[in-house]
Coordinates of C-alpha atoms in Angstrom, one line a residue:
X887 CA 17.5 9.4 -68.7
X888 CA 19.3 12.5 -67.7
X889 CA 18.9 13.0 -64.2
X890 CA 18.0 16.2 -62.1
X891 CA 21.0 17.0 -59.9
X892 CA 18.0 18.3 -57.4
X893 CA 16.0 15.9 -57.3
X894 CA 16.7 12.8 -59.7
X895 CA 13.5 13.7 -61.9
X896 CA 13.8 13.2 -65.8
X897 CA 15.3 16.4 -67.7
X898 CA 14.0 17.1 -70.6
X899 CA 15.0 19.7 -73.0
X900 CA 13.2 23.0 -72.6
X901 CA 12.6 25.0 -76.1
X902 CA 11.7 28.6 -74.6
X903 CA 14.3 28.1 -71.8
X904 CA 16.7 26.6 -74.7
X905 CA 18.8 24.1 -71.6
X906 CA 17.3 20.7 -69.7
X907 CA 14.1 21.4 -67.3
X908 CA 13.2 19.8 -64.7
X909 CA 9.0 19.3 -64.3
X910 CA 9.5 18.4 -60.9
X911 CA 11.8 21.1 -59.2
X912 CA 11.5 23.3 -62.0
X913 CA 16.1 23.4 -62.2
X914 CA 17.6 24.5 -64.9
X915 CA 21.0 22.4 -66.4
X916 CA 23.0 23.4 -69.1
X917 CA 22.6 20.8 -71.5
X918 CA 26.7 20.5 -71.5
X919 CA 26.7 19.7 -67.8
X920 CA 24.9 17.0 -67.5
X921 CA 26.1 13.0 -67.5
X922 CA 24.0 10.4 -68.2
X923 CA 24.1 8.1 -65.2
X924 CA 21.3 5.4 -66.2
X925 CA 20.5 3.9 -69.2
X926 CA 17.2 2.4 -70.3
X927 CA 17.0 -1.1 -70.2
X928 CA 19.2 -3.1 -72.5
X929 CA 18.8 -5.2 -75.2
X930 CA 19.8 -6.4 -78.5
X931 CA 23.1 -4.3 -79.6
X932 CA 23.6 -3.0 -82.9
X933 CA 26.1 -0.6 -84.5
X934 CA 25.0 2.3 -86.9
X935 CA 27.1 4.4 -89.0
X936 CA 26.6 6.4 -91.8
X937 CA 27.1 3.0 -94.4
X938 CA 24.7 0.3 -93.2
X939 CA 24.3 -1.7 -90.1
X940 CA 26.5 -4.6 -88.6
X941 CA 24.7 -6.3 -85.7
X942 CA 26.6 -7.9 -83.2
X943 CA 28.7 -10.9 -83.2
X944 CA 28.5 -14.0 -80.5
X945 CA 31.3 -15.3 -78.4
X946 CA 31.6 -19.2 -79.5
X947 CA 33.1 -20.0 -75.5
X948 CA 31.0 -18.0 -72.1
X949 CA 34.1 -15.8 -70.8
X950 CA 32.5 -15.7 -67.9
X951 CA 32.5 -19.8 -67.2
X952 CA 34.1 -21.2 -70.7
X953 CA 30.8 -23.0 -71.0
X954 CA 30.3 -23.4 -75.2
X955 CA 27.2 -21.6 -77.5
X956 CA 24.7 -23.8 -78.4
X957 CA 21.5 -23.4 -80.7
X958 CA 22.6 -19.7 -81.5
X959 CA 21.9 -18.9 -77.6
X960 CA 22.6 -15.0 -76.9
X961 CA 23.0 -16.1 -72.6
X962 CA 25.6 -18.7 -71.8
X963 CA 23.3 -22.0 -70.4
X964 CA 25.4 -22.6 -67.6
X965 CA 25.9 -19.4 -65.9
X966 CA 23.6 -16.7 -67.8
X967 CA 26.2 -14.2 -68.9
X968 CA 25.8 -12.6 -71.9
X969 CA 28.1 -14.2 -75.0
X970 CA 27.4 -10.7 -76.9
X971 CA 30.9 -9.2 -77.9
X972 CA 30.5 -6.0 -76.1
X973 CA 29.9 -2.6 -78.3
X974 CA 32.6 -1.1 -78.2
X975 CA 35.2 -3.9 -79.1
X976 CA 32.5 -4.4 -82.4
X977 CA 33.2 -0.8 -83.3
X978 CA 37.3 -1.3 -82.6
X979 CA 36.9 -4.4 -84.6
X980 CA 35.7 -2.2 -87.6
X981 CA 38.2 0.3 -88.0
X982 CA 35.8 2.8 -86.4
X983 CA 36.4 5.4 -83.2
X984 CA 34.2 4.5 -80.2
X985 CA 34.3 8.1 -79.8
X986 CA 32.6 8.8 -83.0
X987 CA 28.8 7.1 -81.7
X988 CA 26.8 7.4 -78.8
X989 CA 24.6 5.7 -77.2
X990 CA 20.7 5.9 -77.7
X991 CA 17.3 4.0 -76.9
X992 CA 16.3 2.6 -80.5
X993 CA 12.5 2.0 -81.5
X994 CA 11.7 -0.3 -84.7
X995 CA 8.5 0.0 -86.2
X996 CA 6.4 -3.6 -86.6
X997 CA 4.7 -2.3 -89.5
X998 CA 6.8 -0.5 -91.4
X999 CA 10.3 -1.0 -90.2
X1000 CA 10.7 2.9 -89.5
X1001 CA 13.3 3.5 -86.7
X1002 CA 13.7 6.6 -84.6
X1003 CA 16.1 6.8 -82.0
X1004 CA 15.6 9.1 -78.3
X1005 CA 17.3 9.9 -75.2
X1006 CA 14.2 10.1 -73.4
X1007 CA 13.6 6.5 -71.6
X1008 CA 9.7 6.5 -72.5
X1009 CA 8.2 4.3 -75.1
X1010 CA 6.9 5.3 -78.5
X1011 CA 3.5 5.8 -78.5
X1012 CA 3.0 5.8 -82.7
X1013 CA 5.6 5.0 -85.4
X1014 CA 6.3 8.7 -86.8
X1015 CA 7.1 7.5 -90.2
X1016 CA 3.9 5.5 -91.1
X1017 CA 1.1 6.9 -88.5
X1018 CA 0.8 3.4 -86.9
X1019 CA 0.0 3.2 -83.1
X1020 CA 2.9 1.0 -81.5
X1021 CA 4.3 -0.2 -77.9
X1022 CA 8.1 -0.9 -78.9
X1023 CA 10.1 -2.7 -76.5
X1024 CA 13.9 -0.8 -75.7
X1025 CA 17.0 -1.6 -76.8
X1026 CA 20.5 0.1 -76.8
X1027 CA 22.0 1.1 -79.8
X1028 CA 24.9 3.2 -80.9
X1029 CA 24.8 5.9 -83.7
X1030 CA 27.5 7.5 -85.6
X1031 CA 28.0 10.7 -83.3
X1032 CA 27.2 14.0 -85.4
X1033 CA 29.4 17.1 -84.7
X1034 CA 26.4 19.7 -84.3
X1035 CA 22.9 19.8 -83.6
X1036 CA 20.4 23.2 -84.0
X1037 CA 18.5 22.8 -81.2
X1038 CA 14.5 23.1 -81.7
X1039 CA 13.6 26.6 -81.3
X1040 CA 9.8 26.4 -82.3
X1041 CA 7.3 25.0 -79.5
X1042 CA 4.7 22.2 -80.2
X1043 CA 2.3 25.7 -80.0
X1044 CA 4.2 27.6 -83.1
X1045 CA 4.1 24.7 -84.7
X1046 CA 0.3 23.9 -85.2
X1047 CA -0.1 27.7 -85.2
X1048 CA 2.2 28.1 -88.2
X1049 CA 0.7 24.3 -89.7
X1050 CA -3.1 26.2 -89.4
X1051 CA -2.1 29.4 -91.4
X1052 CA -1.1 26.8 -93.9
X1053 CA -4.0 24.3 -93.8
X1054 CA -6.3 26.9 -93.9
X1055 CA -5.2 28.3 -97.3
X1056 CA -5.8 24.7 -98.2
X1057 CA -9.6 24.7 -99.5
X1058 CA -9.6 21.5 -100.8
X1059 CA -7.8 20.0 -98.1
X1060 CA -9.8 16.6 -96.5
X1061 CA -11.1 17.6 -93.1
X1062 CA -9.3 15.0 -91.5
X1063 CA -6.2 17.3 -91.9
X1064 CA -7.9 20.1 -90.0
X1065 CA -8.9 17.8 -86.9
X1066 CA -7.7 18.6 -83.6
X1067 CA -6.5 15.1 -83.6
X1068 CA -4.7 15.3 -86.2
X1069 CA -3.0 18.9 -85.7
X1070 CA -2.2 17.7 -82.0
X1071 CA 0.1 14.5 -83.6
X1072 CA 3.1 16.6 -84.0
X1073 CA 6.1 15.1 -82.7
X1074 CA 9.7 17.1 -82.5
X1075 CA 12.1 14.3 -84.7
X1076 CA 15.8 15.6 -85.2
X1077 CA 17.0 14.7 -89.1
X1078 CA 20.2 13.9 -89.8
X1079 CA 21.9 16.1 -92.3
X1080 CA 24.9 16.0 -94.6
X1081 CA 26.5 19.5 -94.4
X1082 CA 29.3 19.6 -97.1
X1083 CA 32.0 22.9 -97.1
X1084 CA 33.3 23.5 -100.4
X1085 CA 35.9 25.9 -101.9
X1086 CA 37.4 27.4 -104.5
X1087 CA 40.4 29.6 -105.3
X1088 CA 43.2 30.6 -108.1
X1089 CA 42.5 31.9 -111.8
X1090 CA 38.9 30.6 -113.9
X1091 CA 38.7 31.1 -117.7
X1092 CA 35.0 31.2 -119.7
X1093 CA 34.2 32.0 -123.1
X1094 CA 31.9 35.1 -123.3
X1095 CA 31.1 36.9 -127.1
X1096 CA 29.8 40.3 -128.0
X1097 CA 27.5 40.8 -130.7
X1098 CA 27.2 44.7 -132.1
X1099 CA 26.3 45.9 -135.5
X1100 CA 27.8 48.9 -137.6
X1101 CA 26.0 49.9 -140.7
X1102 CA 24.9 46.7 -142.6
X1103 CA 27.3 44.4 -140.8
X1104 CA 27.0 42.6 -137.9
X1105 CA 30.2 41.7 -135.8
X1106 CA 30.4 38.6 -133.2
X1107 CA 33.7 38.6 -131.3
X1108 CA 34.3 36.0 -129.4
X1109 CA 36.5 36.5 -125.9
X1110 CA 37.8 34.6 -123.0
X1111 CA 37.4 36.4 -119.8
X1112 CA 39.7 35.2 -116.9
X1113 CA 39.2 36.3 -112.9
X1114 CA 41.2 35.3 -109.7
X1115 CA 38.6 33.5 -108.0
X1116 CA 38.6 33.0 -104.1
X1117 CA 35.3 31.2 -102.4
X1118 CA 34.0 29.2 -100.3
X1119 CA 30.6 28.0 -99.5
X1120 CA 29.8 26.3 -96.0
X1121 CA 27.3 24.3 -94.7
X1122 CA 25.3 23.1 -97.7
X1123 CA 22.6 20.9 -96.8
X1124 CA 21.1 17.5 -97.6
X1125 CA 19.0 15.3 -95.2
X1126 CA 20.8 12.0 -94.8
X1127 CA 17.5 9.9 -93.8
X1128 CA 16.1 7.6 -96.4
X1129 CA 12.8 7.8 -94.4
X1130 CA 12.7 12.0 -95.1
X1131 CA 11.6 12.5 -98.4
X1132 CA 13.4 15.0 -100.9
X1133 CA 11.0 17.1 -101.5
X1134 CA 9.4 18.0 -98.0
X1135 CA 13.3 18.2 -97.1
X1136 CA 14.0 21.1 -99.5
X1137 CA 10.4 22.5 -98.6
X1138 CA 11.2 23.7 -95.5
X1139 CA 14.6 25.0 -96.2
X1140 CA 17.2 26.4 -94.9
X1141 CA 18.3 26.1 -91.7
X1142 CA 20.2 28.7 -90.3
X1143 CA 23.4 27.2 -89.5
X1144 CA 24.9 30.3 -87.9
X1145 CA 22.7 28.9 -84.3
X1146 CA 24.0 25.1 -84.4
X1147 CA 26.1 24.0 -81.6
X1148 CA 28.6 21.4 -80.5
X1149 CA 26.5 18.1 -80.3
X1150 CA 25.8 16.9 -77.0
X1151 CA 22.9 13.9 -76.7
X1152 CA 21.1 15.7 -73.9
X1153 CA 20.1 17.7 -76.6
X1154 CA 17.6 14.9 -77.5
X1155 CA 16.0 14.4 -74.5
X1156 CA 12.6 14.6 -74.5
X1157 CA 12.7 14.5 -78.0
X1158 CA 13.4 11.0 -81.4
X1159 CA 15.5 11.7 -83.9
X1160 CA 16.0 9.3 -86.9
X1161 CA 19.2 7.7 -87.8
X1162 CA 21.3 8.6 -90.8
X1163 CA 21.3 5.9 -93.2
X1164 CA 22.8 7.3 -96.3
X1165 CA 26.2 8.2 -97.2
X1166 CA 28.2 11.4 -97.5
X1167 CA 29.0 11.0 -101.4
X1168 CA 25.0 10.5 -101.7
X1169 CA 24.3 14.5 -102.4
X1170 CA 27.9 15.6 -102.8
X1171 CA 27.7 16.1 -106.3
X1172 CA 24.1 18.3 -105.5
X1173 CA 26.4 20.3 -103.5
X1174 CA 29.0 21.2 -105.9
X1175 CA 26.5 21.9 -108.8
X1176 CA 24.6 23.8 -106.5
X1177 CA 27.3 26.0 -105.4
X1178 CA 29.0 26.4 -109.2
X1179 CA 25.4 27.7 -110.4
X1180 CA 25.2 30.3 -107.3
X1181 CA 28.9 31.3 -108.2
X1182 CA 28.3 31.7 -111.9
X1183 CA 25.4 34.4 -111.8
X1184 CA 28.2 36.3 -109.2
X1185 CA 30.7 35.8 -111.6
X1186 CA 28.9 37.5 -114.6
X1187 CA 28.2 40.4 -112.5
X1188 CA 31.4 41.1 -112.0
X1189 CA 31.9 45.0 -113.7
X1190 CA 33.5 44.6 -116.9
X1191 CA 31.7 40.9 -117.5
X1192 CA 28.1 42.5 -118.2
X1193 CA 28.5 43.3 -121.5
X1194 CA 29.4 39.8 -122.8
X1195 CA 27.1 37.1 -123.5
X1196 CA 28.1 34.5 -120.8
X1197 CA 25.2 31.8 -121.9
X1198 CA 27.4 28.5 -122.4
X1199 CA 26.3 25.9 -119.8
X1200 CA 29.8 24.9 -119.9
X1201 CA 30.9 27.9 -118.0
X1202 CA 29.1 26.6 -115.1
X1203 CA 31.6 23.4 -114.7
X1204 CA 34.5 25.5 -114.5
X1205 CA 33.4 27.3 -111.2
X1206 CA 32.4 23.8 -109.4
X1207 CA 34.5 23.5 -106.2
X1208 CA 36.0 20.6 -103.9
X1209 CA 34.4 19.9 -100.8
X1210 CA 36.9 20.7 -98.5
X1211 CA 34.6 19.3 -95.7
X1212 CA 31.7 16.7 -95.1
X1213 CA 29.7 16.9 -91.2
X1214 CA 26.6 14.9 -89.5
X1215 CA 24.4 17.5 -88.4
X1216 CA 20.8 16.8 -86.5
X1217 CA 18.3 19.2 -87.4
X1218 CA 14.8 20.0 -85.6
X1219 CA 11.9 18.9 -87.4
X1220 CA 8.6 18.8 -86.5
X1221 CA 6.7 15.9 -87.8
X1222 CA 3.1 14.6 -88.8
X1223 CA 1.8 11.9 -90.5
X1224 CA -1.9 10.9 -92.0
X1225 CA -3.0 7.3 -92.8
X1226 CA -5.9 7.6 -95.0
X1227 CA -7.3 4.5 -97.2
X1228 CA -7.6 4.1 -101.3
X1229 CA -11.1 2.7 -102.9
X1230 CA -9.0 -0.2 -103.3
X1231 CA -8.3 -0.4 -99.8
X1232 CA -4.4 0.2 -100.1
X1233 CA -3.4 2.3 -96.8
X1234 CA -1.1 5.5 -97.6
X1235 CA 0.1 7.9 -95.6
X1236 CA 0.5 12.2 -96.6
X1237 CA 3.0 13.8 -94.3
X1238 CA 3.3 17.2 -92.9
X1239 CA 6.8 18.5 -91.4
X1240 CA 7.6 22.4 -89.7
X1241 CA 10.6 23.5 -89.5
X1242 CA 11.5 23.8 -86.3
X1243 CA 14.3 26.6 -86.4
X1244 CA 12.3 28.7 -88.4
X1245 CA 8.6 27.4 -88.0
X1246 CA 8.2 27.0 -92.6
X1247 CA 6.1 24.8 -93.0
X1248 CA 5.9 22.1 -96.2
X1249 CA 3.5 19.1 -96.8
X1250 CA 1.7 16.5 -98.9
X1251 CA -2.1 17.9 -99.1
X1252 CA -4.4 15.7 -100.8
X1253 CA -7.6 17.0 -102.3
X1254 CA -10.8 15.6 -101.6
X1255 CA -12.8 14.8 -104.8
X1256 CA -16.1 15.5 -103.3
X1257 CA -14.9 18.9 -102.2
X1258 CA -13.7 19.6 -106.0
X1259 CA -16.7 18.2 -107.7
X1260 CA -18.9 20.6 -105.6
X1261 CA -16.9 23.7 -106.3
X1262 CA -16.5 22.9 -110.1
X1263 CA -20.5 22.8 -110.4
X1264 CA -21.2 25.5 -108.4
X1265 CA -18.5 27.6 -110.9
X1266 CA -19.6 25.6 -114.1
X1267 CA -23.2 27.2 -113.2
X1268 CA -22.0 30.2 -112.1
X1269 CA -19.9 30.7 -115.4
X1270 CA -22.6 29.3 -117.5
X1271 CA -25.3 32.2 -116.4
X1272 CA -23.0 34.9 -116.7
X1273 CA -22.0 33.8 -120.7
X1274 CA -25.9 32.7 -121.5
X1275 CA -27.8 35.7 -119.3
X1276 CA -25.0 38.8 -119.3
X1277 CA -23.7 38.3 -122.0
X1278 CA -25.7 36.6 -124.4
X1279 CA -23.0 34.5 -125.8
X1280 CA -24.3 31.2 -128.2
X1281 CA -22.3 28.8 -129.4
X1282 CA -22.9 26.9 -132.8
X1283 CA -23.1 23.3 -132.5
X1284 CA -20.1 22.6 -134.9
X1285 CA -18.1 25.1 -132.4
X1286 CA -19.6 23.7 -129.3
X1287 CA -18.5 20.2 -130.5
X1288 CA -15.1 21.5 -131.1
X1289 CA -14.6 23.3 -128.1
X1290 CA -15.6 20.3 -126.2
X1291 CA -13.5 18.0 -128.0
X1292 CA -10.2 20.6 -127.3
X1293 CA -11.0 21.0 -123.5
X1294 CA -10.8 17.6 -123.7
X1295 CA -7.6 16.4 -125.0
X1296 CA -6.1 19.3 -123.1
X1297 CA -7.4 17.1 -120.0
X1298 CA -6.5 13.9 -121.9
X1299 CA -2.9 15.7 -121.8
X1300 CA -3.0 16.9 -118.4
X1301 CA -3.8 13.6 -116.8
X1302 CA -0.6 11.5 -119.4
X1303 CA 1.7 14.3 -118.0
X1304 CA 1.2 13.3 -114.7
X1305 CA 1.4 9.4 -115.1
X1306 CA 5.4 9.7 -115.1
X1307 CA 5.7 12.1 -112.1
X1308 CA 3.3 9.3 -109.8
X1309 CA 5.3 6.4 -111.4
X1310 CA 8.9 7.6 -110.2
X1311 CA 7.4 8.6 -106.9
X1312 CA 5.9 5.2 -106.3
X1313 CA 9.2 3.8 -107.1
X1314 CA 10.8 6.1 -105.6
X1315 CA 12.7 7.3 -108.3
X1316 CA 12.7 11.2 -107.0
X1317 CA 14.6 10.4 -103.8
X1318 CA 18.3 10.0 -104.2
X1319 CA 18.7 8.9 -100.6
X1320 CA 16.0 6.7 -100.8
X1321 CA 17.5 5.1 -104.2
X1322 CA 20.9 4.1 -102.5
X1323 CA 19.4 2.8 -99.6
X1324 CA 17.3 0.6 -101.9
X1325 CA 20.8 0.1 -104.6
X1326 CA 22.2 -1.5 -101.6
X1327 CA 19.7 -3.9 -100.2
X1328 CA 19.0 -5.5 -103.4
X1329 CA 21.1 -8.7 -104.8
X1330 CA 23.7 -7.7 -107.3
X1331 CA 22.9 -8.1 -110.7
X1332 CA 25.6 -8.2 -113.4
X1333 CA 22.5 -8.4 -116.2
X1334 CA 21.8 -4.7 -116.4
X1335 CA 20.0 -4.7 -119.4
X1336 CA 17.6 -7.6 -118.5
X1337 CA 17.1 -5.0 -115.2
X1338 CA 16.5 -2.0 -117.3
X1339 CA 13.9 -3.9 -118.7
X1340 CA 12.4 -5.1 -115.9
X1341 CA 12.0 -1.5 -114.1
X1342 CA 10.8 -0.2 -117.6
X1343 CA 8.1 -3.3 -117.6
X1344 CA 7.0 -2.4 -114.1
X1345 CA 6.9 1.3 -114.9
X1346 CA 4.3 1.0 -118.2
X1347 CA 2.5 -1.1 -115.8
X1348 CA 1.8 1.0 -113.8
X1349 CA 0.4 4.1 -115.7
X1350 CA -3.1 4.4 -116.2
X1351 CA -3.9 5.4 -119.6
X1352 CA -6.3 8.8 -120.8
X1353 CA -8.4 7.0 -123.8
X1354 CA -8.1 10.3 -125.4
X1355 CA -9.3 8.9 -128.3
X1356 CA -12.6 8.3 -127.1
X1357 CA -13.9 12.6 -127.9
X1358 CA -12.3 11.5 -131.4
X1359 CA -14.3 9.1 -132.1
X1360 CA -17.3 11.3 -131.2
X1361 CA -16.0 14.4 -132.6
X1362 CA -14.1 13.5 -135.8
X1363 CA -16.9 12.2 -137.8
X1364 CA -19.2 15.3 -137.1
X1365 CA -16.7 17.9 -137.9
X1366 CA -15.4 16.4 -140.5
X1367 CA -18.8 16.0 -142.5
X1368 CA -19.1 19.6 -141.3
X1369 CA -16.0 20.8 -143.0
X1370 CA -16.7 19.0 -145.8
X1371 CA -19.8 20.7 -146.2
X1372 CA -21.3 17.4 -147.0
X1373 CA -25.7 17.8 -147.1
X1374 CA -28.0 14.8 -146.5
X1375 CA -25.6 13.5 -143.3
X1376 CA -27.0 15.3 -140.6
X1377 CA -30.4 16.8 -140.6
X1378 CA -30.2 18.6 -137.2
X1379 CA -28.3 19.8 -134.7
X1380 CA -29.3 17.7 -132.1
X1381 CA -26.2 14.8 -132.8
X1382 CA -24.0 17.5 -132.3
X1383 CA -25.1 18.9 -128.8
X1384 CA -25.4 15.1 -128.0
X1385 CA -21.5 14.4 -129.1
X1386 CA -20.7 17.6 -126.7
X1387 CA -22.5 16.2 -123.9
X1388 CA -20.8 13.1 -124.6
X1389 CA -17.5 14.3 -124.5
X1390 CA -18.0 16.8 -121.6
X1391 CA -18.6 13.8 -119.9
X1392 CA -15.8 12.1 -120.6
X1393 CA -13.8 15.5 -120.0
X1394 CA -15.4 15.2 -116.0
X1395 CA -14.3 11.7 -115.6
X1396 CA -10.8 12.7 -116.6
X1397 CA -11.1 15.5 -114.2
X1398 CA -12.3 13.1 -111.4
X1399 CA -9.0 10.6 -112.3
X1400 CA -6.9 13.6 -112.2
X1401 CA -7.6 14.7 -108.7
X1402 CA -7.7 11.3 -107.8
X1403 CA -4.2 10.1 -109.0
X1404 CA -2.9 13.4 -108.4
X1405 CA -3.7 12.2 -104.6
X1406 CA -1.3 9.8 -105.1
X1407 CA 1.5 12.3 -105.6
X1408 CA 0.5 13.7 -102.7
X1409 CA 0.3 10.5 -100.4
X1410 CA 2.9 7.7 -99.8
X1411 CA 2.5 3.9 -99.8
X1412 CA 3.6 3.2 -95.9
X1413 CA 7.6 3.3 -95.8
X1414 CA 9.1 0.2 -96.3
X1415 CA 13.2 0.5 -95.6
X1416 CA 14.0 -3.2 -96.5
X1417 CA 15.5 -3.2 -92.6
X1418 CA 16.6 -6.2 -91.1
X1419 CA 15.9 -7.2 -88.2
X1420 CA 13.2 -5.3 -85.4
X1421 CA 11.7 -6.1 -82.1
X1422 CA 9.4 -9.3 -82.8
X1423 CA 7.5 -8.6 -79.2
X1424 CA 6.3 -5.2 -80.5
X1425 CA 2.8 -5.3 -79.5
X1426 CA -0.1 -2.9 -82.1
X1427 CA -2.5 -1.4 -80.1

């Protein structure tokens, strides 16, 4: 804890006031001037960079007494000093500057192996990755140091006021979201970020052509147009969490950057943050493309350039710049999370994160069915009376059994399309942070093929399928005897209101699996990091 030069209470970082506040005395500190005197109480030691985790190493022999390890004690037997190589000789030990991390309380989740880190010395009181309700025992860690932070600039109050504007567009939204419970679960989590500079200067040559016509000819010439370029981007962004998904990442992009500040860890106090777990080169690549497509629609708008055709993708590579620079940046998020439970009784969780620099807001809203179903027959009806009563409008059975059969293999379509996007986030295929941290927790392999297969396998596996040709089956039959003008078949037109009903019925099933697997696109199965290690003692509420 950061103590009060007043009175010794806990500072905590104040968001209006923008330093450290005491509850107690009500003092002001500058969040530069203050030195963390006590720790919270120590435990196992483990070092964290940017590449992975290396947990601490055992002295064989007590330096304390030269009394010898036995039966992989962590206290020598004979006098109780710790054999635990101390911290900061691991970090000497592997090529790293003790400078470079700080020290931090750490909290592993029991459940899902989520870890946030605070300089606040209370306890966690719910795992903020998978909604569970935990008591974690402390521990001391060290983090890779980041160079600046963007202090939270939102309160917890323009937070839920900025989260209801958006719920409340939501109709379809389950109530739980709306809940004061709920909305009241937002907890202030600094992300670690990648921020990558990146520059470019000297001469860049594209091809460009001009098309014009004069009298029955037409005349392509074909040009290459050279410039003097001199750019540079800074601070492009990238969350460098495996635990913060890609998408609500971008969602509540940007930060301003101009407001970050030297990092200090009294910063965090009174506030987690997670730890960054994947690499610098992760989203490099991101970066550059990202900047070389910004450059290029600047470049062709440069006078003179407007009057060639500058469509060839492979003008784009030419402007892609070196990172001239690559820094750890926290930045403020507020975060919530939602366990809910399938019909199958599978628990997933939907998140919800605020920006909070800016106070944008993203999320994962689920629908619920019985809130759809109700609004699609009150608009079916609704539609129904307005074609059949206003407007007189009657359908033949041979094009009410068509129509039926269409709006149903547009649904059919609908409900394939979205099979691929819910099988890559399941797997996790959309997150490239995610992916490496996975890449590099899984046994090597040097049968890539076999491997290919096996994630193809898994993958068919788990789509559902449409039946689409169920309405065929219904429908083909009749339409064709129909076309065919064939007499004698059908004597009425009763089969063919019967096939419509038939099929419309199929069409509201698909609906009903549409909004329901489309839930799982907007829910998570609970986050599983393939961590090692964690406090055994945690105790679930």
């Amino acid at each position: 804890m950061y103590a009060c030069p007043n009175c010794s209470g806990n500072l905590k970082f104040n968001i209006e006031k923008q330093a450290l506040y005491c509850d107690f005395c009500n003092n002001v500190v500058d969040p530069y001037s203050v030195v963390k005197e006590k720790d919270a109480e120590e435990g196992d030691k483990v070092i964290k960079d940017n590449a992975g985790e290396f947990k601490v190493e055992y002295f064989n022999f007590c330096k304390a007494c030269g009394g010898k390890r036995e039966n992989n004690e962590t206290v020598c037997s004979y006098c109780g000093e710790s054999l635990a190589k101390p911290v900061e000789d691991m970090i000497k030990e592997a090529g790293k500057d003790v400078e470079d991390y700080y020290e931090v309380t750490s909290f592993r989740c029991p459940q899902c192996s989520g870890e946030i880190i605070t300089e606040d010395n209370e306890a966690a009181a719910f795992c903020s990755f998978c909604g569970a309700s935990t008591i974690l025992d402390r521990r001391i860690s060290r983090t890779r140091r980041p160079e600046y932070i963007i202090p939270f600039k939102r309160t917890k109050k323009d937070c839920i006021d900025n989260y209801s504007k958006f719920i409340g567009t939501a109709f379809f939204a389950p109530k739980a979201l709306k809940s004061s419970n709920c909305v009241d679960s937002f907890r202030g989590i600094y992300m670690p970020y990648w921020t990558y500079d990146t520059e470019k200067h000297g001469p860049v040559s594209v091809n460009g052509s001009r098309t014009y016509y004069r009298g029955d000819y037409k005349y392509t010439e074909n040009h290459e147009l050279s410039a003097d370029i001199n750019m540079e981007y800074k601070n492009v962004s990238y969350d460098a969490s495996s635990n913060f998904a890609d998408n609500l990442s971008a969602g509540i992009a940007p930060f301003d950057q101009n407001e970050q500040k030297d990092f200090t860890p009294s910063f965090l106090s009174g506030f987690y943050a997670d730890t960054s777990d994947v690499s610098d080169s992760v989203y490099q690549s991101d970066a550059q493309d990202l900047v070389a497509r910004n450059a290029y629609s600047k470049f062709k708008a440069i006078p003179g350039f407007g009057r060639y055709g500058l469509n060839d993708k492979g003008n784009i590579a030419k402007l892609r710049p070196d990172v001239k620079a690559k820094k750890l940046t926290m930045f403020p998020v507020w975060f919530m999370c939602l366990r809910s439970k399938t019909s199958r009784g599978e628990e997933r969780v939907s998140y919800t994160v605020v920006n909070g620099q800016t106070g944008k807001v993203a999320g994962d809203i689920p629908i619920a069915v019985e809130k759809y179903i109700i609004a699609s027959v009150v608009l079916s009806a609704i539609i129904f009376a307005i074609l059949n009563f206003v407007f007189r409008f009657n359908l033949s059975p041979t094009t009410a059994l068509f129509g039926s059969m269409v709006i149903s293999l547009i649904m059919a379509g609908i409900f394939s399309s979205h099979e691929t996007a819910i099988v890559k986030r399941e797997l996790g295929e959309d997150d490239k942070g995610l992916i490496e941290t996975r890449r590099k927790n899984e046994p090597p392999s040097n049968n890539i093929a076999k491997k290919q297969k096996d994630k193809q396998k898994l993958m068919d596996g788990m789509k559902q399928k449409s039946y689409f040709w169920i309405p065929l089956i219904i429908a083909g039959p009749m339409l064709l005897i129909s076309f065919l003008e064939i007499d004698g078949f059908l004597y009425s037109d009763t089969p063919y209101y019967i096939g419509s009903f038939l099929i419309m019925a199929y069409t509201v099933w698909c609906i009903i699996r549409i909004v329901s697997r489309y839930n799982m696109l907007t829910t998570r199965k609970l986050p599983q990091f393939n961590r090692t290690g964690g406090d055994d003692s945690a105790q679930i509420k």
